[in-house]
Structure formats: structure tokens, C-alpha cells
Amino acid sequence: MAEPAMVDRGIQSLIAATNHLKSSLEKSKAIGLALERTSPRPIRADREALVAVGGHINRAVGPAAAVLKVLDAVHGLEKSLLSDPKNDLSGYLAVLKRLEEALRFLGENCGLAIQWLEDIVEYLEDHSVADEKYLSNLKKSLKGLREFQQEKARLDGGLRDAALDKLENEFRRLLKDNSVPLPMAPPLGEQACIAPPQLPVTVIHKLQAVLGRLRANNRLEMCVSIYVEVRSSNVRASLQALDLDYLDISVTEFNDVQSIEGYISQWGNHLEFAVKHLFEAEFKLCGDVFERFGSNVWLDCFSKIAAQAGMLAFLQFGKTVTDSKKDPIKLLKLLDIFTSLNKLRGDFNRLFGGAACVEIQSFTRDIIKKLIDGAAEIFWELLVQVEIQKQIQPPSDGGVPRLVSFVTDYCNKLVGDKYKSTLSQVLLIQKSWRSERFQENQLTVEILRIIKMIEQNMEAWMKAYPDQTLAHFFGMNNHYHLYKSLKGTRIGDQLGDSWLKEHDQYKEYYATVFLRDTWGKLPSHLSREGLILFSGGHATARDLVKKRLKSFNDAFDEMYKKQSTWVVPEKDLRERVCQQIVQAVVPVYRSYMQNYGPLVEKDASSSKYVRYTVVALEKILSSLYIPRPMRYGSFKGTPPSEKLRNDVDLRRTTSAVV
């Protein structure tokens, strides 16, 4: 900014030079007239030249006087233009316009006036009208004036630049004082509302007025820079309340997409809020402020705000997810990101569709391509990935392999309301890029192939068990899981009732065989054969009861030990199986103990034969197959057989029954 003192010195120098020249010419004119009246003349000039010099001087001094008058006017504007525009902006702009008009006049006439003056000096010199010393002073003054005039900025001594600097500062002040970060947060799960205009109309009008004067002086680019700086800073401040630190996460900072799964949902909501709420408002505001200067100006301005305020950071996060390790669960996240971007496609095209936003457009296209290619690749590989799992060993606990539970749940999601249409759209686009045709039901067909591959895997896994009992237990679990997971779903509807019923029947079959070959054999150890011939305290009867109780206990303990690590993940199936085991074993045990328990009650070694009360036995059987870490419930990890055998009371015959 030009200092006031410098401005004043510049104008004063110009006025002094002009006054000196004018004074010299006036003296020359007076000398010429005096000489004209005297005779004989002491100088050697022709009489005609002396007669003509007055007219030449009058023609030269007239334009110079007009220029001087305008310079005087410029000097009179100095005080107003060095004041603060904030106090009277419209008045300040009017004064500045007068300065511009004055400088325009000077630019057009100052050179002409100097040329006239130079011509008269040349005339005086050529016709020897004045002495050489006097002419030398005139030439010196004209040379200084010419040099001063050639530097147009010095015509006003820097006053216009100083005024324009003040206007730029006022433009910045108006923006900063009226740009307030929005304290609003996005309504999660709801469409974000579009923000109202963020500057008062009166402020917009002032900004436009300032822009008009600055543009007339080739300073529009600087105004755009100021506007972008202030408004992008304001948008960033508005976004800070959303806690967007996760946008800076890099591919190397997480191992799989699940580690940032929660952020992806946030990202979709935050992006929608930023686009529909903040950038929409900035887009409109740019148009309002710069509307008089053409669409190219305000669209370029908006594109810079979008880039600097964080739009590229939002897109970079999406790209980071596409670049992460390929994983089946990543498919759902890619579809989530695609859905968010697709939902905003109209807004993106309108806000960022111009030539000024080419970087955002390029970034967005790259993400969309990676989303579609990545999602399609994962989907088409699912069948192969499931088939490969056939080679793994089945779970040692006879439960449902993670692959089975994952794939059934996964496939239900893919054809559910949230993902089906999006996945179909993605596959359709990817096929079209390859000039391939995508059938309408191709998604469902592929999903059914995956489910049927799971069936084949289950058959292979059942055959891989060396223990046939565990194989039946596994079959019961997994056929029921398929039945329960797919019944009432779109996949189940496509597979049909007969398919579902078949798996339910398989579950019943394997459950029946399993119970028959395991717990169903326990009651046979409590045979009553040979006991009805003896009276209550007979030694032979007591020995038979001891032997059969020991056989029962050993068989029970062995079976429990073997199956204590087995699990039935589905609670309803687990409760039903445990109930069937209880019904098969406990009534027989209760009856046996009621009838023959007294035979061993008074025996010193009775604890070897009566290890469980009926209640304890029922609790043990009812607590089977619970998945960890809930397996032992209130027993806090102690195996039931160890816990409960210490609670047995053999002092009364009924203690083994209660």
C-alpha cells in the first residue's frame, strides 16, 4: 500500500514541475510581447517570429493549464481516499470513480499538453526568441515532466493503488465479519437440509460494489483469492464439529476393512451433509456474489473453495477403502460407498460438473471405477472361494463352520432390500464396460449356486469326520442352520419349500441317529434284570446295583467328557436336544434310584456308585453344548461332573433322587 506521505510528495512534485513550466512560459510570453513593442530589437529573432510567439505560447499553456486543474482536483481527493472505506463505502467508491476519471483524462491529455509545450520550446529555440540559459531550464522541466508522465502510476503519486488496497481490505473485512461457521450437525439417517444463504443481502450488494471497482482496475483475481481463502476457511470450521479425523486414515493404518467399518457409515452421512448443506450453500453464494462477472469466474471460485475446504479429503477416504485389502466383507462396504456417491450423483453433476472442477470430477470417476471393478471382482469370485473351503477340516466341536454362518448371512444381505438393487446396478455397469450382457436374474442365480456349493461343502466335511457320531452331530447343526437362516428369506423363497423341508428333515434324521447312538444307550446300563427276585437288603442284589450304577457312571462320564466341547449354536435346537437327552436318561435314572438306591445307602464305599443326584444329572445334561464363553454358566468354568459330585449327600436314600 502506498503511504500517504509518498502519495502527497508525488502529487506535489508533479504540481511543482507544471507550475515552474507554466511560469517560465508566461515569462517568455511577456518578454515576447515587450520586445514586440520596442525598436530596434536587441535580440536577433525575426520580427515575424516574435509576433507569432504569443499565439504559440497561448496554445501550449491552455492544455497545460487544463491538466494542472485536473491535477489539483486529484490532490483534493487524497484525504477522502486515504480514509477507511468502512465509514462510507458508497461515498468512497464514488470518490474513487472520480479519481479514475481524472486519471483517464490525464492519461489522454497529459502527453498532448507536454507535446505542445515541447513544440513551443523548440520554436523558441529555433527562432532565438529566448536566451540559452532560459531555454535550458525549460527543457529540464519538460524532461522531468515527460519522465513523470511516462510512469502512469505516478500521475496520482500512488493514490489509486493506495485506495485499491484499502478496498481489498474492506472486501476481506466484509467477508470475515459475516462468515460464521455453522454449528449444525447432519441429521443421521435423514436427508440433510440445504443451508440458507450465509451472507446478508446487504453485505452481498456491498461486496458486488467493491468487486466492480476492483475489477475495473484489474484486481478481480486478487478478490477471488481473498474470497476463496475466507470462505473455504469458514467451511472447514463448520466441518470441524463433525470430527473428521478418520478422513486422514491411510491404507497402511488398518489391516482390513472391518477396522474402519464404523467410519464408512459416518462417511456417507458426513459426505451428504457436506454436499447438500455446506457446498450447496457455497455454490449458491458464489453465484450471488460473482454473478455480474460471468459463470466462469464464480464456478472457478467455487471449485477452489470445494478443493481447499475438504472435498478431496472426502473422496480420498473412499479411494483408501477401494485400495484396501480385498476381502468378502469389503464388498458390502464398497456397495455402501457406491450408494452414497450414487445418491449424490445429481448434486455432484450440478455442483462439480463444470470445467473448473476437473480435479474433483477425475477423482470421483476414478473412485467409481474402482468401486465397480472391486465389488464385481469380489462377487464373481465368491463361488470359487466357497468351493476352495471344502478342503479345510470341519470344526472339532461339531458346530457350524464360520464359512457357513458367514455365507448364509452374507448372501441374505446381498439379495436384501439394502444391497440387491445396488449390487445389480454395479454388475450391470461392469458387464456393460466389457460389452457383456447382464441377465436380470443373474444375481439370484449366482447366489443360489453359492448356497448349493455350501451344501456340497457340508457333505464333504461330514465325510471327513473319523467319528461318525460327531459327523451326525455336525449334520444336525448345519442342516438346521441352513433351514433356519434361509426360511422366510428371498433366497429361501427361490430355493422353495421342498428344499427347506428337506434340510429340516435331515436335521431331524441326524438328531435322532445321534441321540440313539449316544445318550440313548445310557439307560441300558441301568437294567433291572435279576433284581426283582431279591429282597431289599440282599447282598447279591446290592452287588448288581453297584455294578450297574458304576457302569452307568463310567459310560456317562466318558460320553460327557467326549461331548463337553461340542456346541449347538442355535439356542432353540440346543434346548430341544438337551430336553430330549434329559427325557431319555433322567426318568430312567430317577426310577432306578428310587427303587434300588437304598440297597447301597449304608455301604461304606457308596460314593463310588452314586455320583450324581437326579437334580445334578439333569443340570449337567441341560448345560450341554453351550458355546463358549457361556458354556458352564454359573459354574464359572468348573466341569459339572466335578462340581456336582462333591454335592452328593448319601446319608439318606432320597438324597440321590432329590
XYZ file of C-alpha atoms in Angstrom:
658
model
C 0.000 0.000 0.000
C 1.318 3.464 -0.893
C 1.997 5.594 2.195
C 0.017 8.885 2.473
C 3.271 10.887 2.637
C 4.542 9.237 -0.545
C 1.252 9.971 -2.292
C 1.416 13.601 -1.213
C 5.057 14.018 -2.299
C 4.319 12.554 -5.721
C 1.432 14.900 -6.419
C 3.312 17.907 -5.043
C 6.281 17.164 -7.320
C 4.031 16.965 -10.341
C 2.284 20.227 -9.485
C 5.621 21.977 -8.827
C 7.052 20.889 -12.178
C 3.963 22.038 -14.028
C 3.869 25.377 -12.217
C 7.527 26.010 -12.977
C 6.998 25.309 -16.644
C 3.875 27.430 -16.746
C 5.656 30.312 -15.003
C 8.587 30.125 -17.391
C 6.336 30.131 -20.411
C 4.337 33.053 -19.055
C 7.579 34.980 -18.645
C 8.611 34.063 -22.166
C 5.289 35.249 -23.440
C 5.659 38.555 -21.558
C 9.176 39.038 -22.892
C 7.977 38.391 -26.418
C 5.231 40.997 -26.148
C 7.585 43.547 -24.656
C 10.113 43.030 -27.381
C 7.417 43.384 -29.962
C 6.652 46.886 -28.707
C 10.293 48.018 -28.665
C 12.510 49.048 -31.554
C 15.175 48.470 -32.525
C 15.215 44.962 -31.105
C 18.256 43.806 -29.019
C 17.752 40.175 -29.963
C 18.316 38.573 -33.270
C 14.886 36.921 -33.725
C 12.792 37.767 -36.759
C 10.001 40.178 -36.193
C 7.517 37.657 -37.599
C 8.759 35.022 -35.142
C 8.366 37.400 -32.252
C 4.883 38.334 -33.383
C 3.905 34.628 -33.665
C 5.403 33.508 -30.363
C 2.471 34.803 -28.349
C -0.031 32.641 -30.202
C 2.166 29.565 -29.856
C 2.543 30.138 -26.150
C -1.223 30.605 -25.666
C -1.992 27.344 -27.467
C 0.577 25.465 -25.329
C -0.350 26.944 -21.976
C -4.116 26.258 -22.417
C -3.880 22.391 -22.396
C -1.217 22.557 -19.689
C -3.500 24.636 -17.529
C -6.333 22.112 -18.019
C -4.055 19.278 -16.952
C -2.939 21.286 -13.959
C -6.541 21.887 -12.993
C -7.258 18.152 -13.049
C -4.116 17.506 -11.017
C -5.377 19.976 -8.468
C -8.648 18.009 -8.349
C -6.738 14.758 -7.834
C -4.902 16.334 -4.955
C -8.257 17.299 -3.467
C -9.402 13.644 -3.443
C -6.443 12.494 -1.384
C -7.989 12.954 2.051
C -11.159 11.029 1.177
C -9.330 8.135 -0.481
C -6.880 7.673 2.374
C -9.738 7.323 4.871
C -11.375 3.997 5.877
C -13.974 2.786 3.289
C -15.904 1.130 6.109
C -17.268 4.502 7.248
C -18.971 5.373 3.942
C -18.440 2.687 1.328
C -20.726 4.116 -1.345
C -19.152 7.583 -0.940
C -15.670 6.076 -1.064
C -16.462 4.201 -4.274
C -17.861 7.369 -5.826
C -14.676 9.323 -4.988
C -12.536 6.507 -6.361
C -14.521 6.577 -9.579
C -13.847 10.321 -9.856
C -10.148 9.617 -9.392
C -10.265 7.025 -12.145
C -11.984 9.521 -14.474
C -9.383 12.182 -13.632
C -6.531 9.757 -14.283
C -8.143 8.722 -17.520
C -8.249 12.392 -18.579
C -4.635 12.858 -17.552
C -3.652 9.712 -19.404
C -5.302 11.008 -22.534
C -4.247 14.693 -22.291
C -1.072 14.977 -20.238
C 1.100 13.695 -23.040
C -0.593 16.008 -25.525
C -0.064 19.017 -23.275
C 3.592 18.166 -22.816
C 3.969 17.757 -26.562
C 2.526 21.280 -27.078
C 4.948 22.649 -24.508
C 7.873 20.852 -26.131
C 6.841 22.293 -29.503
C 6.860 25.876 -28.181
C 10.256 25.381 -26.530
C 11.543 24.051 -29.828
C 10.005 27.093 -31.581
C 11.673 29.476 -29.152
C 14.982 27.730 -29.650
C 14.727 27.608 -33.438
C 13.851 31.287 -33.700
C 16.217 32.502 -30.985
C 13.346 34.085 -29.054
C 14.899 33.338 -25.633
C 18.449 33.027 -24.355
C 20.081 29.623 -23.982
C 20.057 29.550 -20.162
C 16.358 30.180 -20.076
C 15.691 27.523 -22.714
C 17.876 25.071 -20.816
C 15.731 25.456 -17.695
C 12.558 24.932 -19.756
C 13.957 21.769 -21.322
C 14.967 20.431 -17.940
C 11.486 20.972 -16.544
C 9.866 19.341 -19.591
C 12.188 16.351 -19.388
C 11.217 15.751 -15.778
C 7.574 16.140 -16.619
C 7.849 13.714 -19.539
C 9.588 11.096 -17.390
C 6.947 11.515 -14.713
C 4.134 11.170 -17.254
C 5.578 8.014 -18.798
C 5.104 6.222 -15.473
C 1.323 6.402 -15.410
C 1.101 5.153 -11.841
C 2.924 8.330 -10.752
C 0.324 10.601 -12.230
C -1.507 10.370 -8.923
C 1.548 9.712 -6.811
C 0.260 6.182 -5.985
C -3.079 7.411 -4.650
C -5.171 4.979 -6.714
C -3.136 1.949 -5.617
C -3.487 3.011 -2.011
C -7.250 3.319 -2.445
C -7.496 -0.074 -4.160
C -5.513 -1.698 -1.345
C -7.977 -0.252 1.126
C -10.867 -1.634 -0.927
C -9.305 -5.103 -0.904
C -9.002 -4.905 2.858
C -12.631 -3.833 3.091
C -13.640 -6.752 0.879
C -11.824 -9.135 3.226
C -13.336 -7.482 6.297
C -16.879 -7.733 4.956
C -16.368 -11.445 4.283
C -14.693 -12.297 7.579
C -17.099 -10.330 9.743
C -20.095 -12.024 8.143
C -18.739 -15.565 7.643
C -19.740 -17.594 10.697
C -19.205 -21.391 10.925
C -22.485 -23.252 11.053
C -22.963 -25.080 14.376
C -25.304 -27.598 12.758
C -24.630 -31.342 12.611
C -26.053 -33.716 9.987
C -29.288 -35.479 10.982
C -28.104 -39.076 10.793
C -30.363 -41.274 8.734
C -32.210 -38.267 7.340
C -31.630 -36.067 4.340
C -29.595 -33.043 5.270
C -31.422 -29.798 4.675
C -29.970 -27.173 2.372
C -28.498 -24.265 4.276
C -29.964 -20.781 3.799
C -27.783 -18.046 2.248
C -24.837 -17.465 4.558
C -24.379 -13.733 3.925
C -26.979 -10.962 4.323
C -28.226 -9.446 1.073
C -26.905 -6.017 2.064
C -23.416 -7.474 2.510
C -23.612 -9.227 -0.868
C -24.510 -5.905 -2.500
C -21.526 -4.214 -0.850
C -19.224 -6.999 -1.986
C -20.510 -6.673 -5.524
C -19.949 -2.911 -5.479
C -16.371 -3.348 -4.265
C -15.772 -6.066 -6.852
C -16.980 -3.755 -9.595
C -14.377 -1.101 -8.806
C -11.571 -3.607 -8.228
C -12.364 -5.426 -11.443
C -12.259 -2.110 -13.335
C -8.700 -1.799 -12.018
C -7.615 -5.371 -12.910
C -7.795 -6.667 -9.350
C -10.570 -9.261 -9.708
C -8.159 -12.183 -9.397
C -6.965 -10.923 -6.027
C -10.577 -10.635 -4.876
C -11.242 -14.228 -5.882
C -8.201 -15.324 -3.870
C -9.429 -13.437 -0.809
C -12.936 -14.853 -1.198
C -11.667 -18.430 -1.555
C -9.379 -18.052 1.454
C -12.093 -16.723 3.770
C -14.982 -18.936 2.646
C -13.005 -22.192 2.471
C -11.720 -21.485 5.976
C -15.322 -20.975 7.095
C -16.444 -24.294 5.577
C -13.546 -26.117 7.246
C -14.546 -24.583 10.574
C -18.122 -25.798 10.021
C -16.873 -29.323 9.333
C -14.659 -29.457 12.421
C -17.679 -30.203 14.611
C -18.156 -33.495 12.740
C -14.846 -34.988 13.957
C -13.472 -35.919 10.537
C -10.036 -37.119 11.671
C -10.805 -40.513 10.146
C -10.598 -38.964 6.673
C -6.815 -38.891 7.050
C -6.517 -42.632 7.594
C -4.166 -44.370 5.163
C -4.264 -47.868 3.667
C -1.333 -48.921 5.848
C -3.109 -47.881 9.051
C -5.647 -50.695 9.042
C -5.409 -54.402 8.305
C -8.849 -54.968 6.849
C -11.959 -53.040 6.007
C -13.694 -54.177 9.213
C -11.345 -51.996 11.243
C -12.889 -48.883 9.655
C -16.386 -50.275 9.122
C -17.935 -47.781 11.520
C -16.265 -44.885 9.755
C -17.774 -45.849 6.400
C -21.296 -45.317 7.680
C -20.238 -41.984 9.189
C -18.549 -41.045 5.930
C -21.771 -41.457 3.956
C -23.724 -39.243 6.357
C -20.976 -36.648 6.588
C -20.500 -36.508 2.816
C -24.217 -35.994 2.261
C -24.261 -33.236 4.855
C -21.201 -31.529 3.367
C -22.536 -31.654 -0.194
C -26.191 -30.838 0.413
C -25.686 -28.432 3.276
C -22.331 -26.675 3.029
C -21.144 -26.916 -0.569
C -24.644 -26.343 -1.901
C -24.781 -23.080 0.055
C -21.288 -22.059 -1.085
C -22.213 -22.811 -4.692
C -25.231 -20.529 -4.460
C -23.317 -17.828 -2.601
C -20.522 -17.780 -5.202
C -23.171 -17.315 -7.873
C -24.794 -14.480 -5.940
C -21.567 -12.581 -5.248
C -19.880 -13.021 -8.644
C -22.954 -13.226 -10.889
C -22.099 -9.974 -12.706
C -18.698 -11.251 -13.748
C -19.685 -14.363 -15.685
C -20.167 -18.029 -14.794
C -16.528 -18.861 -15.402
C -15.469 -16.592 -12.553
C -17.826 -17.887 -9.887
C -17.569 -21.532 -10.916
C -13.788 -21.314 -10.716
C -14.140 -19.640 -7.340
C -16.426 -22.384 -6.052
C -14.160 -25.160 -7.327
C -11.245 -23.717 -5.356
C -13.376 -23.476 -2.209
C -14.512 -27.095 -2.595
C -10.952 -28.308 -3.041
C -9.476 -26.284 -0.187
C -12.378 -26.876 2.220
C -12.028 -30.668 2.178
C -13.998 -32.182 -0.706
C -10.901 -34.002 -1.942
C -10.337 -35.392 1.565
C -13.804 -36.983 1.477
C -13.030 -38.559 -1.879
C -9.591 -39.697 -0.726
C -11.176 -41.695 2.097
C -13.370 -43.504 -0.434
C -10.307 -44.247 -2.534
C -8.479 -45.563 0.526
C -11.247 -48.124 1.074
C -11.091 -49.223 -2.570
C -7.325 -49.627 -2.256
C -7.536 -51.731 0.909
C -7.026 -55.480 1.039
C -9.572 -57.496 -0.927
C -11.955 -59.317 1.393
C -15.549 -60.591 1.008
C -16.824 -58.224 3.712
C -15.265 -55.398 1.710
C -17.932 -55.962 -0.965
C -20.636 -54.614 1.346
C -18.515 -51.583 2.219
C -17.813 -50.867 -1.449
C -21.540 -51.031 -2.101
C -22.144 -48.652 0.819
C -19.722 -46.126 -0.662
C -21.181 -46.567 -4.143
C -24.680 -45.999 -2.728
C -23.584 -42.784 -1.021
C -21.955 -41.420 -4.169
C -24.776 -42.574 -6.420
C -27.306 -40.934 -4.124
C -25.472 -37.641 -4.602
C -24.856 -38.072 -8.333
C -27.254 -35.270 -9.309
C -25.699 -32.918 -6.758
C -22.187 -33.811 -7.912
C -23.054 -33.167 -11.564
C -24.594 -29.812 -10.738
C -22.033 -28.573 -8.230
C -18.852 -30.113 -9.617
C -19.758 -30.708 -13.241
C -18.113 -27.604 -14.687
C -14.675 -27.347 -16.271
C -13.346 -25.656 -13.116
C -13.916 -28.805 -11.024
C -11.959 -31.139 -13.293
C -9.845 -32.458 -10.397
C -12.903 -33.445 -8.345
C -14.510 -34.988 -11.441
C -11.409 -37.024 -12.233
C -11.079 -38.187 -8.626
C -14.744 -39.176 -8.482
C -14.617 -41.115 -11.768
C -11.558 -42.990 -10.556
C -13.300 -43.961 -7.310
C -16.473 -45.076 -9.104
C -14.459 -47.271 -11.456
C -12.541 -48.838 -8.588
C -15.752 -49.370 -6.627
C -17.468 -51.136 -9.520
C -14.479 -53.225 -10.575
C -13.625 -54.139 -6.982
C -17.188 -55.067 -5.997
C -17.775 -57.092 -9.168
C -14.464 -58.932 -8.796
C -15.211 -59.930 -5.204
C -18.739 -61.055 -6.078
C -17.790 -63.209 -9.058
C -15.033 -64.875 -7.009
C -17.337 -65.828 -4.131
C -18.341 -69.191 -5.583
C -14.719 -70.211 -6.123
C -13.740 -69.026 -2.668
C -16.525 -71.084 -1.078
C -15.577 -74.168 -3.075
C -11.940 -73.884 -2.013
C -13.028 -74.052 1.641
C -14.184 -77.627 1.036
C -10.587 -78.679 1.630
C -10.408 -77.350 5.185
C -11.046 -79.594 8.174
C -14.531 -79.441 9.737
C -14.830 -77.918 13.222
C -13.787 -80.236 16.036
C -16.757 -79.110 18.144
C -19.313 -80.222 15.527
C -20.709 -76.701 15.303
C -21.464 -74.525 12.309
C -18.287 -73.502 10.449
C -17.785 -69.763 10.256
C -17.909 -70.064 6.487
C -21.447 -71.472 6.591
C -22.808 -68.868 9.003
C -20.963 -66.079 7.223
C -22.039 -67.042 3.709
C -25.707 -67.570 4.576
C -25.891 -64.242 6.368
C -23.806 -62.594 3.640
C -25.975 -63.888 0.794
C -29.135 -62.828 2.602
C -27.715 -59.313 2.801
C -26.697 -59.257 -0.860
C -30.245 -60.012 -2.017
C -31.893 -57.973 0.748
C -33.516 -54.570 0.364
C -30.354 -52.664 1.223
C -27.949 -54.166 -1.305
C -29.759 -56.058 -4.071
C -30.553 -53.154 -6.384
C -27.145 -51.561 -5.827
C -25.263 -54.793 -6.483
C -27.353 -55.456 -9.595
C -26.576 -51.942 -10.837
C -22.866 -52.410 -10.184
C -22.771 -55.759 -12.002
C -24.778 -54.325 -14.890
C -22.354 -51.412 -15.289
C -19.321 -53.680 -15.072
C -20.769 -56.043 -17.683
C -21.590 -53.125 -19.989
C -17.986 -51.915 -19.791
C -16.976 -55.324 -21.101
C -19.708 -55.315 -23.732
C -21.286 -58.298 -21.963
C -24.926 -58.850 -21.193
C -26.237 -58.995 -17.648
C -29.398 -61.048 -17.188
C -31.984 -59.691 -14.792
C -31.962 -62.822 -12.604
C -28.207 -63.402 -12.831
C -27.599 -62.134 -9.315
C -30.120 -64.547 -7.801
C -28.810 -67.447 -9.884
C -25.261 -66.829 -8.698
C -26.371 -66.583 -5.054
C -28.212 -69.911 -5.320
C -25.103 -71.514 -6.782
C -23.144 -70.306 -3.752
C -25.701 -71.779 -1.332
C -25.673 -75.104 -3.154
C -21.884 -75.089 -3.010
C -22.226 -74.748 0.761
C -24.341 -77.917 0.681
C -21.580 -79.737 -1.172
C -19.020 -78.495 1.333
C -21.165 -79.810 4.185
C -21.294 -83.260 2.629
C -17.503 -83.276 2.209
C -16.963 -82.133 5.792
C -19.286 -84.821 7.204
C -17.271 -87.492 5.404
C -14.056 -86.029 6.815
C -15.029 -86.843 10.424
C -13.428 -90.047 11.700
C -16.092 -90.147 14.433
C -19.463 -90.986 12.880
C -21.293 -89.705 15.943
C -19.667 -86.288 15.599
C -20.465 -86.335 11.880
C -24.160 -86.830 12.701
C -23.976 -84.083 15.311
C -22.382 -81.760 12.715
C -25.056 -82.671 10.154
C -27.819 -81.873 12.650
C -26.302 -78.445 13.382
C -25.604 -77.388 9.828
C -28.762 -78.592 8.131
C -30.747 -76.788 10.787
C -28.665 -73.656 10.304
C -29.405 -73.639 6.571
C -33.081 -74.220 7.231
C -33.395 -71.554 9.905
C -31.176 -68.946 8.194
C -32.925 -69.172 4.827
C -36.536 -69.817 5.774
C -38.656 -66.741 5.095
C -35.897 -65.029 3.096
C -35.703 -64.228 -0.608
C -33.140 -66.977 -1.033
C -35.396 -69.447 0.779
C -38.291 -68.436 -1.440
C -36.178 -69.073 -4.522
C -34.975 -72.431 -3.225
C -38.536 -73.444 -2.455
C -40.390 -75.110 0.421
C -39.320 -78.591 -0.620
C -35.643 -77.621 -0.367
C -36.162 -76.088 3.076
C -38.240 -79.040 4.251
C -35.550 -81.428 3.092
C -32.951 -79.741 5.279
C -35.331 -79.705 8.240
C -35.854 -83.434 7.758
C -32.098 -84.002 7.536
C -31.756 -82.180 10.829
C -34.367 -84.447 12.435
C -32.754 -87.558 10.996
C -29.245 -86.741 12.197
C -30.542 -85.646 15.611
C -32.416 -88.917 16.015
C -29.418 -91.030 14.973
C -27.097 -89.025 17.194
C -29.321 -89.417 20.272
C -29.891 -93.099 19.580
C -26.189 -93.864 19.258
C -25.036 -91.818 22.252
C -27.208 -90.787 25.170
C -29.930 -93.190 24.166
C -27.653 -96.083 25.123
C -27.158 -94.936 28.715
C -30.434 -96.335 30.173
C -29.391 -99.842 29.087
C -26.738 -99.734 31.812
C -29.492 -99.495 34.455
C -31.037 -102.858 33.765
C -33.442 -104.310 36.371
C -32.880 -107.853 35.280
C -32.310 -110.183 38.243
C -33.255 -107.593 40.839
C -36.933 -108.423 41.321
C -36.082 -111.874 42.723
C -34.279 -110.457 45.701
C -35.448 -108.669 48.785
C -34.341 -105.189 49.732
C -31.083 -105.798 51.628
C -29.777 -108.905 49.923
C -26.060 -108.768 49.196
C -26.374 -110.176 45.681
C -28.916 -107.503 44.708
C -26.704 -104.818 46.207
C -23.732 -106.020 44.195
C -25.759 -105.966 40.965
C -26.966 -102.406 41.683
C -23.401 -101.275 42.441
C -22.093 -102.851 39.266
C -24.795 -101.325 37.091
C -24.507 -97.870 38.669
C -20.743 -97.956 38.132
C -21.263 -98.993 34.515
C -23.757 -96.163 34.045
C -21.464 -93.604 35.691
C -18.442 -94.654 33.648
C -20.391 -94.535 30.407
C -21.894 -91.159 31.363
C -18.540 -89.647 32.314
C -16.886 -90.889 29.156
C -19.698 -89.557 26.997
C -19.777 -86.232 28.794
C -16.025 -85.852 28.555
C -16.191 -86.546 24.837
C -19.064 -84.149 24.151
C -18.289 -81.427 26.677
C -16.534 -79.400 23.961
C -19.251 -79.892 21.342
C -21.605 -76.993 20.651
C -25.071 -76.369 19.280
C -25.025 -72.675 18.258
C -28.792 -72.339 17.730
C -30.390 -71.884 21.135
C -33.754 -73.424 20.251
C -32.128 -76.530 18.787
C -29.769 -76.803 21.754
C -32.618 -76.623 24.267
C -34.605 -79.201 22.329
C -31.682 -81.646 22.057
C -30.847 -81.255 25.746
C -34.505 -81.798 26.642
C -34.585 -84.997 24.589
C -31.413 -86.226 26.312
C -32.890 -85.419 29.715
C -36.106 -87.245 28.820
C -34.142 -90.251 27.618
C -31.885 -90.511 30.671
C -33.235 -88.766 33.772
C -36.627 -90.571 34.230
C -34.889 -93.947 33.994
C -32.198 -92.830 36.438
C -34.763 -91.386 38.867
C -36.853 -94.555 38.891
C -33.784 -96.718 39.286
C -32.512 -94.712 42.247
C -35.896 -94.635 43.903
C -36.167 -98.417 43.708
C -32.586 -99.542 44.242
C -30.759 -96.637 45.800
C -31.463 -97.838 49.345
C -29.518 -101.042 48.632
C -26.225 -99.087 48.563
C -27.101 -96.317 51.037
C -25.339 -97.805 54.057
C -22.365 -99.140 52.154
C -19.060 -97.528 53.136
C -17.990 -97.327 49.500
C -21.319 -95.970 48.242
C -19.724 -92.763 46.842
C -18.113 -94.856 44.120
C -21.504 -95.890 42.793
C -23.860 -92.975 43.416
C -22.021 -89.983 41.915
C -24.951 -87.752 40.925
C -28.268 -86.762 42.357
C -31.158 -86.678 39.898
C -31.148 -82.866 40.066
C -27.407 -82.736 39.434
C -27.679 -85.124 36.495
C -30.453 -83.056 34.937
C -28.431 -79.849 35.357
C -25.424 -81.419 33.701
C -27.402 -82.643 30.715
C -29.265 -79.345 30.411
C -25.985 -77.394 30.272
C -24.522 -79.298 27.335
C -23.432 -77.745 24.002
C -23.429 -74.114 25.135
C -20.927 -72.129 23.023
C -18.065 -70.528 24.893
C -17.671 -68.366 26.915
C -21.126 -69.222 28.345
C -20.522 -72.952 28.484
C -20.624 -73.521 32.233
C -22.738 -70.551 33.189
C -22.877 -70.150 36.961
C -20.355 -72.936 37.399
C -17.658 -70.454 36.402
C -15.788 -72.885 34.200
C -15.731 -75.909 36.509
C -16.898 -79.073 34.690
C -20.323 -80.111 36.044
C -19.204 -83.637 36.895
C -16.507 -82.294 39.238
C -18.681 -79.620 40.777
C -21.747 -81.660 41.404
C -20.198 -84.886 42.601
C -18.956 -83.015 45.685
C -22.552 -82.033 46.493
C -23.910 -85.582 46.701
C -25.427 -86.494 50.089
C -25.568 -90.266 50.708
C -26.850 -90.169 54.253
C -30.444 -90.600 53.149
C -31.821 -92.859 50.480
C -33.794 -89.989 48.976
C -30.685 -87.841 48.557
C -29.936 -89.439 45.203
C -33.435 -88.682 43.981
C -33.956 -85.064 45.044
